Coordinates of C-alpha atoms (C1' of nucleotides) in Angstrom, one line a residue:
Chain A
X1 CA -34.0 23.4 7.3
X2 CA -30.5 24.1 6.6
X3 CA -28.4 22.1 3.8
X4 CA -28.7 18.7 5.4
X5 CA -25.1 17.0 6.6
X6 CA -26.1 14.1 6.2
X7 CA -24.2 13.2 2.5
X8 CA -25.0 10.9 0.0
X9 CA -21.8 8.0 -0.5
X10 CA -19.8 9.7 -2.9
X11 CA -19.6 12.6 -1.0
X12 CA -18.5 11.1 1.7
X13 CA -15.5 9.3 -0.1
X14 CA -14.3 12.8 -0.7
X15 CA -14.3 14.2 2.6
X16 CA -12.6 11.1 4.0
X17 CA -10.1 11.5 0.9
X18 CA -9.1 15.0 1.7
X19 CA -9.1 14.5 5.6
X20 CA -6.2 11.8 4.6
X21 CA -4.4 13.1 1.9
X22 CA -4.1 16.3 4.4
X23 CA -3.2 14.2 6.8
X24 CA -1.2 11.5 5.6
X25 CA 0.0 12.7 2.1
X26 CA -1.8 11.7 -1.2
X27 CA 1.0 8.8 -2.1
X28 CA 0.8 7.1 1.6
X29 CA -2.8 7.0 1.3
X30 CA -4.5 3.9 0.2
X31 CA -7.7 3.1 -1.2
X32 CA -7.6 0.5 1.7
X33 CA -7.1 2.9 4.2
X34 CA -10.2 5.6 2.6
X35 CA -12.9 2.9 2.4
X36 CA -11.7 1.5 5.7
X37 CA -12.9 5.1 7.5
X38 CA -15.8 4.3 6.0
X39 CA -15.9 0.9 7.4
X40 CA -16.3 -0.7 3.8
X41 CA -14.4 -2.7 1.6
X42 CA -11.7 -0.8 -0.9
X43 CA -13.2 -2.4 -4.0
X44 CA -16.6 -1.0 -3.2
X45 CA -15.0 2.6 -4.1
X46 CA -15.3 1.9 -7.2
X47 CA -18.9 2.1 -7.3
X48 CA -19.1 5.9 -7.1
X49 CA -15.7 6.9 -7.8
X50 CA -13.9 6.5 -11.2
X51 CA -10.2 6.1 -9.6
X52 CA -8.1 7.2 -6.9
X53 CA -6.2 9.9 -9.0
X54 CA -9.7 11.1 -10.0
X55 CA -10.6 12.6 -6.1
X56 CA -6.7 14.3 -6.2
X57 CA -8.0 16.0 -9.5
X58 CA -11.3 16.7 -8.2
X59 CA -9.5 18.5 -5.0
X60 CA -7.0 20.5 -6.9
X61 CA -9.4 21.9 -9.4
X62 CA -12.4 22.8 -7.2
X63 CA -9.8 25.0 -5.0
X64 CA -8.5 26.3 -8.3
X65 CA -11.2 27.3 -9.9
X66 CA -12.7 29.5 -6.5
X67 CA -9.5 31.3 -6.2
X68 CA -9.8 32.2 -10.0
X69 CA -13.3 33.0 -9.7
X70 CA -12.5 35.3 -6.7
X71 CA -10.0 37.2 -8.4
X72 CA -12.0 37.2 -11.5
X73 CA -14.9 39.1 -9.5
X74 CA -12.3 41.3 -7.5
X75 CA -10.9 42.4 -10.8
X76 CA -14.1 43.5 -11.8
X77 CA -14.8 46.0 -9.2
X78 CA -11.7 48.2 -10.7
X79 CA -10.7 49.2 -6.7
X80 CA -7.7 51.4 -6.1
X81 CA -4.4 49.0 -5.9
X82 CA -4.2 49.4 -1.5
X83 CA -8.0 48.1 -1.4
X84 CA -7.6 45.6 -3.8
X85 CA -4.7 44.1 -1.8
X86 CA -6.6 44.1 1.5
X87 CA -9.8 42.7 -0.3
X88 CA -8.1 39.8 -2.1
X89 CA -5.8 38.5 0.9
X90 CA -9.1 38.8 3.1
X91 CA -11.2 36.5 0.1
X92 CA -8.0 34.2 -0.3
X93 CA -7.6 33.7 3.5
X94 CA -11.3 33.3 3.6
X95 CA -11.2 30.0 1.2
X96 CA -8.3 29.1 2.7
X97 CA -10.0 28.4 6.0
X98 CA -13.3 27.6 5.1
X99 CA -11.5 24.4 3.4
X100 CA -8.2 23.3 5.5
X101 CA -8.1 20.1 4.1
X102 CA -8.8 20.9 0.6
X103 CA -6.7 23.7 0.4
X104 CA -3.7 21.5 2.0
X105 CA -4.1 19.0 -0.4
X106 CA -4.4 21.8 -3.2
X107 CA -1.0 23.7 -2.0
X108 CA 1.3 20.0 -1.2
X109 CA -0.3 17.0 -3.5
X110 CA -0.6 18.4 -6.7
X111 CA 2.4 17.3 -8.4
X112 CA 0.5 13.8 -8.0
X113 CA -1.5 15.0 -10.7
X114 CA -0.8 13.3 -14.3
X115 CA -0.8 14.7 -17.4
X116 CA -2.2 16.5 -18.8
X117 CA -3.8 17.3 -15.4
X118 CA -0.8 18.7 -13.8
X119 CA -0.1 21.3 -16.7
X120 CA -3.9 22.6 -16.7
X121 CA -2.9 23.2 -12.7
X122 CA 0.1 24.9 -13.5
X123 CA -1.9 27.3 -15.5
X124 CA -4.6 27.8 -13.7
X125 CA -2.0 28.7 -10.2
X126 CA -0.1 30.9 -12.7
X127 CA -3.0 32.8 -13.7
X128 CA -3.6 33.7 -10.3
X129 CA 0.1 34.8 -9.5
X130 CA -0.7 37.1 -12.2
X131 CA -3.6 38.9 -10.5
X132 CA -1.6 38.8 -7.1
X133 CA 1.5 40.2 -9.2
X134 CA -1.0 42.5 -11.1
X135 CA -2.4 44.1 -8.1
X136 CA 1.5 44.7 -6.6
X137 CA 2.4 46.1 -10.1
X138 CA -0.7 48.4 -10.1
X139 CA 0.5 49.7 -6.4
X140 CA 4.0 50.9 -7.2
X141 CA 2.2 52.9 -10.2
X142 CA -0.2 54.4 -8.8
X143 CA 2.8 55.1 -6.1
X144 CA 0.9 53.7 -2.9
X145 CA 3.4 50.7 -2.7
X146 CA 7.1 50.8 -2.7
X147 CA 8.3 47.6 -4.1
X148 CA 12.3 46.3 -4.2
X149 CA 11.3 43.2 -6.0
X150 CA 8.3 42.0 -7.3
X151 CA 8.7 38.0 -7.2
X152 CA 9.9 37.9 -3.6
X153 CA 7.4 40.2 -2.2
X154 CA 4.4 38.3 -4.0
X155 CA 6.0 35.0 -2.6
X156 CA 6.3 36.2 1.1
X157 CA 2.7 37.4 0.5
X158 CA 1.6 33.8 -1.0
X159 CA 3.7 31.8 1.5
X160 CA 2.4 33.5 4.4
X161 CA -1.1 33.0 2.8
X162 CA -1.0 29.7 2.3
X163 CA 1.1 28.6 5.5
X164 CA -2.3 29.2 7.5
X165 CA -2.7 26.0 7.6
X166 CA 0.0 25.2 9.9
X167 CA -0.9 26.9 12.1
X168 CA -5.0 27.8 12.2
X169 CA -7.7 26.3 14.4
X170 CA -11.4 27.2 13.6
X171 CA -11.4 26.8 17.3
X172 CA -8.8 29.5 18.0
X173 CA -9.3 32.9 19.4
X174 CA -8.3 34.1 15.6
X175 CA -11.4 34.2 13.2
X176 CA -10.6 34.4 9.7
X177 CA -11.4 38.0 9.4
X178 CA -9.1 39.3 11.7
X179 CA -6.4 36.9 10.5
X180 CA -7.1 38.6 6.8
X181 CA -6.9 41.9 8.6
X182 CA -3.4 41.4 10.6
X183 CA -1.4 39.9 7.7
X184 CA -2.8 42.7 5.7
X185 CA -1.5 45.2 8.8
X186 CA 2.5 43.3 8.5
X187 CA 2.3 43.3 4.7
X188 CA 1.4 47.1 4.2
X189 CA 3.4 48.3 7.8
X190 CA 5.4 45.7 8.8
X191 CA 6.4 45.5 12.2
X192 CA 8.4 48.1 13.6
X193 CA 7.1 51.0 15.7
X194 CA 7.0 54.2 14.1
Chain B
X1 CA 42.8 21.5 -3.5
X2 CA 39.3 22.2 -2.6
X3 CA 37.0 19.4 -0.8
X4 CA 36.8 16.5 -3.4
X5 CA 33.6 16.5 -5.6
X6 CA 33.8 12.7 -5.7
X7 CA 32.0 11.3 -2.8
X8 CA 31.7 7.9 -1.6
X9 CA 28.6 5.9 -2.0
X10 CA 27.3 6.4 0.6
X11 CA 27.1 10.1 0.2
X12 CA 26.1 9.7 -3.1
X13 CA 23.2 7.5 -1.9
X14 CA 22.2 10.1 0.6
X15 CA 22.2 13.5 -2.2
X16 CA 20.3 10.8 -4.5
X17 CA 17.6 10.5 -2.3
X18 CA 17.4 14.2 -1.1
X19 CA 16.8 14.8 -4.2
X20 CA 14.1 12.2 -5.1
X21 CA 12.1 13.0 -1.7
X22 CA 12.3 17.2 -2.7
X23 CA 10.8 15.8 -6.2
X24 CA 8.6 12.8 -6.0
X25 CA 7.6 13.4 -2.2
X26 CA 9.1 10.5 0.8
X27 CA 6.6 8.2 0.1
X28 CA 6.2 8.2 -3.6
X29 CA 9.9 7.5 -3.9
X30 CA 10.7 3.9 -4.2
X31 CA 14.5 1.9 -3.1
X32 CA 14.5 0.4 -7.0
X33 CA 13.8 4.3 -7.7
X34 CA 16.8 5.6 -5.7
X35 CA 19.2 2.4 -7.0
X36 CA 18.4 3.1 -10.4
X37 CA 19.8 6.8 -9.9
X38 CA 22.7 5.6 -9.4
X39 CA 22.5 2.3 -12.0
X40 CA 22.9 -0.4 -9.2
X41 CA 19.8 -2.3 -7.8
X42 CA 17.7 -1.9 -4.8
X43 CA 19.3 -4.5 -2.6
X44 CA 22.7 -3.1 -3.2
X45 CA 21.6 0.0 -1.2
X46 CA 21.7 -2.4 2.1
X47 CA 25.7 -2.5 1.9
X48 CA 25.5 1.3 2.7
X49 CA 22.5 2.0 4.5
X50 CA 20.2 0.4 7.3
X51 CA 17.1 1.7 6.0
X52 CA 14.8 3.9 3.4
X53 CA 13.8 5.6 7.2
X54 CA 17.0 6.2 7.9
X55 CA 18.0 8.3 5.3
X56 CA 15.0 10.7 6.1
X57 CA 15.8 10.8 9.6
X58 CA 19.4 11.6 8.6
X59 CA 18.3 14.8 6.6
X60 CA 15.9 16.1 9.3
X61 CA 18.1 15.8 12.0
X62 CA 21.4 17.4 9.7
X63 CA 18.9 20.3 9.2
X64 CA 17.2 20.8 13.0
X65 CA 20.7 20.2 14.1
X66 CA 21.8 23.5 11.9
X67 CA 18.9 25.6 12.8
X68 CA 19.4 24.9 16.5
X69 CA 23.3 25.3 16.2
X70 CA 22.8 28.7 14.8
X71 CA 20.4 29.9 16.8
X72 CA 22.1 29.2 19.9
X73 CA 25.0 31.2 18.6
X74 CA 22.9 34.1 17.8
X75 CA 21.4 34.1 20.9
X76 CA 25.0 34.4 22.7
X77 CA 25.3 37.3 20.8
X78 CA 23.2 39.7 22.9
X79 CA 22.2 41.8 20.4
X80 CA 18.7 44.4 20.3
X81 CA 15.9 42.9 19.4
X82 CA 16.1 44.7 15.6
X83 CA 19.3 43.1 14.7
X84 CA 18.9 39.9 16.2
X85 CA 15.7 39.4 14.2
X86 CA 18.1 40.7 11.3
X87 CA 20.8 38.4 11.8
X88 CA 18.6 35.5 12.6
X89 CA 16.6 35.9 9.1
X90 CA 19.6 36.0 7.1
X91 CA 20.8 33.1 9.2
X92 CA 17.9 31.2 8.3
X93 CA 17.8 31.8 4.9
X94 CA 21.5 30.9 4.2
X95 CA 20.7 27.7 5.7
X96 CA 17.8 26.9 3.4
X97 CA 19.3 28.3 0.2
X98 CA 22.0 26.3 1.1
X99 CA 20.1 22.9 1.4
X100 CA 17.8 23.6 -1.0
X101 CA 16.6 19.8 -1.3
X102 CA 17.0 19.0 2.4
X103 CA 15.4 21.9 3.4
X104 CA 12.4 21.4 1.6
X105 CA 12.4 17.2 2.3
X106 CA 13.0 18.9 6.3
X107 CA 9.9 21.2 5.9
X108 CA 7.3 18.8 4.4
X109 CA 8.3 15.1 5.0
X110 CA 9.4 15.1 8.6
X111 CA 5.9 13.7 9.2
X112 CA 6.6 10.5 7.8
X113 CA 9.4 9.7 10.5
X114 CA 8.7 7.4 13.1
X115 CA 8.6 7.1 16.6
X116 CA 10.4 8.7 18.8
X117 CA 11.5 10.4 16.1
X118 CA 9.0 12.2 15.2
X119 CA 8.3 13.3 18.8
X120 CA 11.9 14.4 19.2
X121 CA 11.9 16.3 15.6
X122 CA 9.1 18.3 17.3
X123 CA 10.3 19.3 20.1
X124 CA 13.5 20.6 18.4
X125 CA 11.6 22.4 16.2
X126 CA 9.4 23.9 18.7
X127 CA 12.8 24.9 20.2
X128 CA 13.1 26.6 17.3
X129 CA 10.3 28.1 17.0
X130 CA 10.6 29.7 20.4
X131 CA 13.8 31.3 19.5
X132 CA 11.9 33.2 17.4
X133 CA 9.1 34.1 19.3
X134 CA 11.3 35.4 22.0
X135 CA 12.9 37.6 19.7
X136 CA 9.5 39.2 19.0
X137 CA 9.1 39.1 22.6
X138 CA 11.9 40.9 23.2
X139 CA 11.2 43.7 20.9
X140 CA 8.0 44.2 21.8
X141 CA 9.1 44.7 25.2
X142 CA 12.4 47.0 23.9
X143 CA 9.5 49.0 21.9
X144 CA 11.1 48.6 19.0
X145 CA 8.3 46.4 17.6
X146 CA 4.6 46.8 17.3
X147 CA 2.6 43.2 17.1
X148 CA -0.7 42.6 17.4
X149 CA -0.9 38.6 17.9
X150 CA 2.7 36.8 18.4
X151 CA 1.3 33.3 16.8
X152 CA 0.4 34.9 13.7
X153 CA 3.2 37.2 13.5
X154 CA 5.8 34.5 14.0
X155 CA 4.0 31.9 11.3
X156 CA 3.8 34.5 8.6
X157 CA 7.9 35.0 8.9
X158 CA 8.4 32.2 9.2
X159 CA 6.0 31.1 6.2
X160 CA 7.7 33.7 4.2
X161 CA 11.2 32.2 4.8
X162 CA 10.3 28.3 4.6
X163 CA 8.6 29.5 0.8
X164 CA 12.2 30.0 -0.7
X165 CA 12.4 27.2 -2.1
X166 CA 8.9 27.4 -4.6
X167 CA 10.6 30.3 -6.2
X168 CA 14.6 30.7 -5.5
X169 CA 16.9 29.2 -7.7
X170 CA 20.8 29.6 -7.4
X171 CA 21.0 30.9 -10.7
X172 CA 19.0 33.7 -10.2
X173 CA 19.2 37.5 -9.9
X174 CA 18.7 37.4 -6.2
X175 CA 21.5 35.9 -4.3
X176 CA 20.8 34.5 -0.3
X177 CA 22.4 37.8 1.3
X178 CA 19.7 40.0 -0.6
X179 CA 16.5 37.5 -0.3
X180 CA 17.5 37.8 3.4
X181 CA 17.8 42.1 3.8
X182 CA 14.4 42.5 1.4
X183 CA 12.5 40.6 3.2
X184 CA 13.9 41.9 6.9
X185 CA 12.8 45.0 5.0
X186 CA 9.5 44.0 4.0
X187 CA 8.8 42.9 7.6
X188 CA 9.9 45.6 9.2
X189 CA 8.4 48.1 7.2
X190 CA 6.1 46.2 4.9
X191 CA 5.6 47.4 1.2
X192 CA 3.7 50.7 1.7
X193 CA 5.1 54.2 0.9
X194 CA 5.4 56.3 3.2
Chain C
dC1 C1' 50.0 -16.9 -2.4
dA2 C1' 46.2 -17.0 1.0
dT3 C1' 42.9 -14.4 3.4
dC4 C1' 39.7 -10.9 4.2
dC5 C1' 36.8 -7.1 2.9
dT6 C1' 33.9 -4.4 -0.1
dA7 C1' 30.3 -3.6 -3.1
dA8 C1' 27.8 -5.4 -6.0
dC9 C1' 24.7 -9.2 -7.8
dT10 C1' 20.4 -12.5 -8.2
dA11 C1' 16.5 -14.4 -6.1
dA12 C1' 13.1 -14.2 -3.2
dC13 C1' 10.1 -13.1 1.0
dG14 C1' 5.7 -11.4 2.7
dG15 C1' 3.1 -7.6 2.1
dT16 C1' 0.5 -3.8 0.0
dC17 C1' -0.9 -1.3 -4.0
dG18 C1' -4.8 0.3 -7.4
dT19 C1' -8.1 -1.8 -9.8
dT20 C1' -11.4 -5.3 -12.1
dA21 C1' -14.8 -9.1 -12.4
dG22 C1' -18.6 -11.2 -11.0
dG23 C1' -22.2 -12.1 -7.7
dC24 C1' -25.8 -11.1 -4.3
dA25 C1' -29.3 -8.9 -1.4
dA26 C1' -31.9 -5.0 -0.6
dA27 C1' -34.1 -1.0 -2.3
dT28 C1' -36.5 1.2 -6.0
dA29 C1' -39.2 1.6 -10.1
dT30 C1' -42.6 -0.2 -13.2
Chain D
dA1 C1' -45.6 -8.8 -8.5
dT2 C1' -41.9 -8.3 -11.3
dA3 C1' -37.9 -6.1 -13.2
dT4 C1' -34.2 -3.0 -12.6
dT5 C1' -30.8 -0.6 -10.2
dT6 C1' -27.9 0.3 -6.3
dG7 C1' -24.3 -0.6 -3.2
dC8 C1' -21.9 -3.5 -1.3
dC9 C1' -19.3 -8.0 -1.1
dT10 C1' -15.4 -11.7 -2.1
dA11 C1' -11.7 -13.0 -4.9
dA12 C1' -8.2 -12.0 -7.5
dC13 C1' -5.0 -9.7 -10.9
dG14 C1' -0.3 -8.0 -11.9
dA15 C1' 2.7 -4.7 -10.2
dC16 C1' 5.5 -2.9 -6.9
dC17 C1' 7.0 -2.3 -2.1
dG18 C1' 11.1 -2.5 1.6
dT19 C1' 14.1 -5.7 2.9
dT20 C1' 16.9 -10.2 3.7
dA21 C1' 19.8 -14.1 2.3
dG22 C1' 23.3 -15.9 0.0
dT23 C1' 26.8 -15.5 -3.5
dT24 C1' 30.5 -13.8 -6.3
dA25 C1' 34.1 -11.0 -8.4
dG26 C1' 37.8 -8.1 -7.5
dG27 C1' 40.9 -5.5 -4.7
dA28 C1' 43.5 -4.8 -0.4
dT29 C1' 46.2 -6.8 3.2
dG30 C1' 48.9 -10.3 5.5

DNA sequence: CATCCTAACTAACGGTCGTTAGGCAAATAT
DNA sequence: ATATTTGCCTAACGACCGTTAGTTAGGATG
C-alpha cells in the first residue's frame, strides 16, 4: 500500500495552514479561521501545534532547505555551465510545483517571520542566489553564455521561476517537465526566429 | 518652480500607507500604524479618508488605470510586432520603477479588495494581459517570433518585469531605460552565445 | 466681531486577534 | 480494572482592530 493520506492531526493543521496562508495571506489568516476548516475549535490548535508563527517557520524552512539540498547535489555532479542551467531550473520548477502552496507562502509570507527567524531565511535564499549566480558566472567563462548583467538576468530567471504559481494548474495541458524545458528554451534562445 | 514637495494630508496619508502596505503587507498594516507615521491618531485619519479599503482601492485603480492608458496608446501606434513588444516593455517598466511602492501593493495586495472591486480589478488586468498576448500573437503570425506555448511565454515576461521591484533600487547602476532594453534583449535572444 | 470650516483630539463601540487555563470524555497502556 | 494520555471543549485574557461620535482649538471668511 502506498503512503496512506489519511494524516494524523498535526499534519493536517499544516496543510490547512498553507492552503490559507496561499490563499488568503499569512497576516488575514486566523487561528479561528485554520481550526474552523477543520471543523474544531481554535484553542484546540494548541494541542499539536506550538503557535501560529511556528507553522509560517515550519513552511519557509522546509522549502528552503530542498532548494538548498538540490543545489547542494547539482553542484556535486561538476556539469558543464549550459547543463547545469537546464538541470537546476528543471529541479527548481520541479519543487515548485510539487508544492504550490508551500512554495507561495515561502516566496510572499516570509517577512512574517521574527527574528531571528527571518535573518536565518535571508541567508539561507542568499545562499541559493549564489549557486543560481554561480552557475551564470561559470557560463560567461567558459564562454557558452553571453551575459550584459548578472543581477538582472538571475532575477528574470528567478522571477519567471517563481511566478509559476500564478499561473500553473496540475490540471493543465503543461506538466512540469515541459514547463522546465520551455523556460529553459526562452532563457538560453529567447524568442525571436532565427 | 517645480511641482511643490509639500503635499496636503491627504496625499501624505495616501504615500504613508503605500508605503506601509509595500512593507508590512495590506493586512498586517494597522490605521493607529499609518496615524502614527504621520504623529496624529487613528481617528484623525477619518477627516481625510472614508476608509483603510479605500486607500487600497485608490492605488490599484491609479496603477491599472496607467497600464491600460499606455497600452492603449501603444497599440494606436501600429507598430511590428518586434518594436511594439519593445516599446511596450520599456513602457511597462517605467511605470513600475516609477511606483515602486504602488506597484508592488498593485501586484500582491489587490486580492484583499472587495467586491465589485475585485471583479473589476480583474477584468482590467486581464485587459491587460491580453494586450500582451496579442502582441505575441502578432509576431508569431508576422514570423518574427518563435513560441512554443503563448500562456507560458506571456507569464515568464511578464514575471520577469513584475520582479523589479525584489532587486531595483533607484540608486543603482541600472537606470529604467537599461533594465527595459536588457531584458527586451534577454527575451529576444535569451543569454546564449552564439 | 460673529460665523463657519478644518483638522485634530479623546473616548468609546463591537469585534477579532493569538493564546492560556482548566476540565472532561474517550482511547490507550499497564 | 485502573491509570494515564490524548484531543478536544468552554471560558476567558489582554491586546489590538477599523470605525464613529462628539468636541475643541484655531484660522478663514463674512
Amino acid at each position: 500500500m502506498a503512503t496512506s493520506i489519511i494524516k494524523n492531526r498535526k499534519q493536517q493543521i499544516h496543510h490547512t495552514a498553507k492552503n490559507l496562508f496561499r490563499e488568503r495571506g499569512y497576516a488575514a489568516t486566523s487561528m479561528r479561521h485554520i481550526a474552523g476548516e477543520l471543523g474544531i475549535e481554535a484553542a484546540s490548535l494548541y494541542s499539536h501545534i506550538k503557535s501560529k508563527e511556528e507553522i509560517l517557520q515550519l513552511i519557509c524552512f522546509e522549502l528552503a532547505e530542498q532548494f538548498l539540498k538540490s543545489s547542494d547535489e547539482l553542484q556535486r555532479k561538476k556539469l558543464p555551465a549550459k547543463e547545469l542551467f537546464r538541470q537546476a531550473v528543471t529541479e527548481h520548477i520541479s519543487i515548485i510545483t510539487q508544492n504550490m502552496d508551500s512554495s507561495v507562502v515561502f516566496l510572499h509570507e516570509w517577512r512574517h517571520l521574527s527574528e531571528p527567524f527571518l535573518s536565518d531565511f535571508k541567508l539561507m535564499r542568499k545562499r541559493y542566489e549564489n549557486f543560481y549566480k554561480n552557475i551564470l558566472k561559470a557560463g560567461v567563462e567558459e564562454k557558452s553564455f553571453q551575459i550584459k548583467d548578472d543581477k538582472l538576468t538571475l532575477f528574470v530567471i528567478f522571477s519567471a521561476m517563481n511566478g509559476i504559481h500564478e499561473w500553473f494548474t496540475p490540471k493543465g495541458k503543461l506538466q512540469p517537465e515541459e514547463i522546465a524545458e520551455q523556460m529553459v528554451e526562452v532563457f538560453l534562445n529567447g524568442i525571436l526566429k532565427k
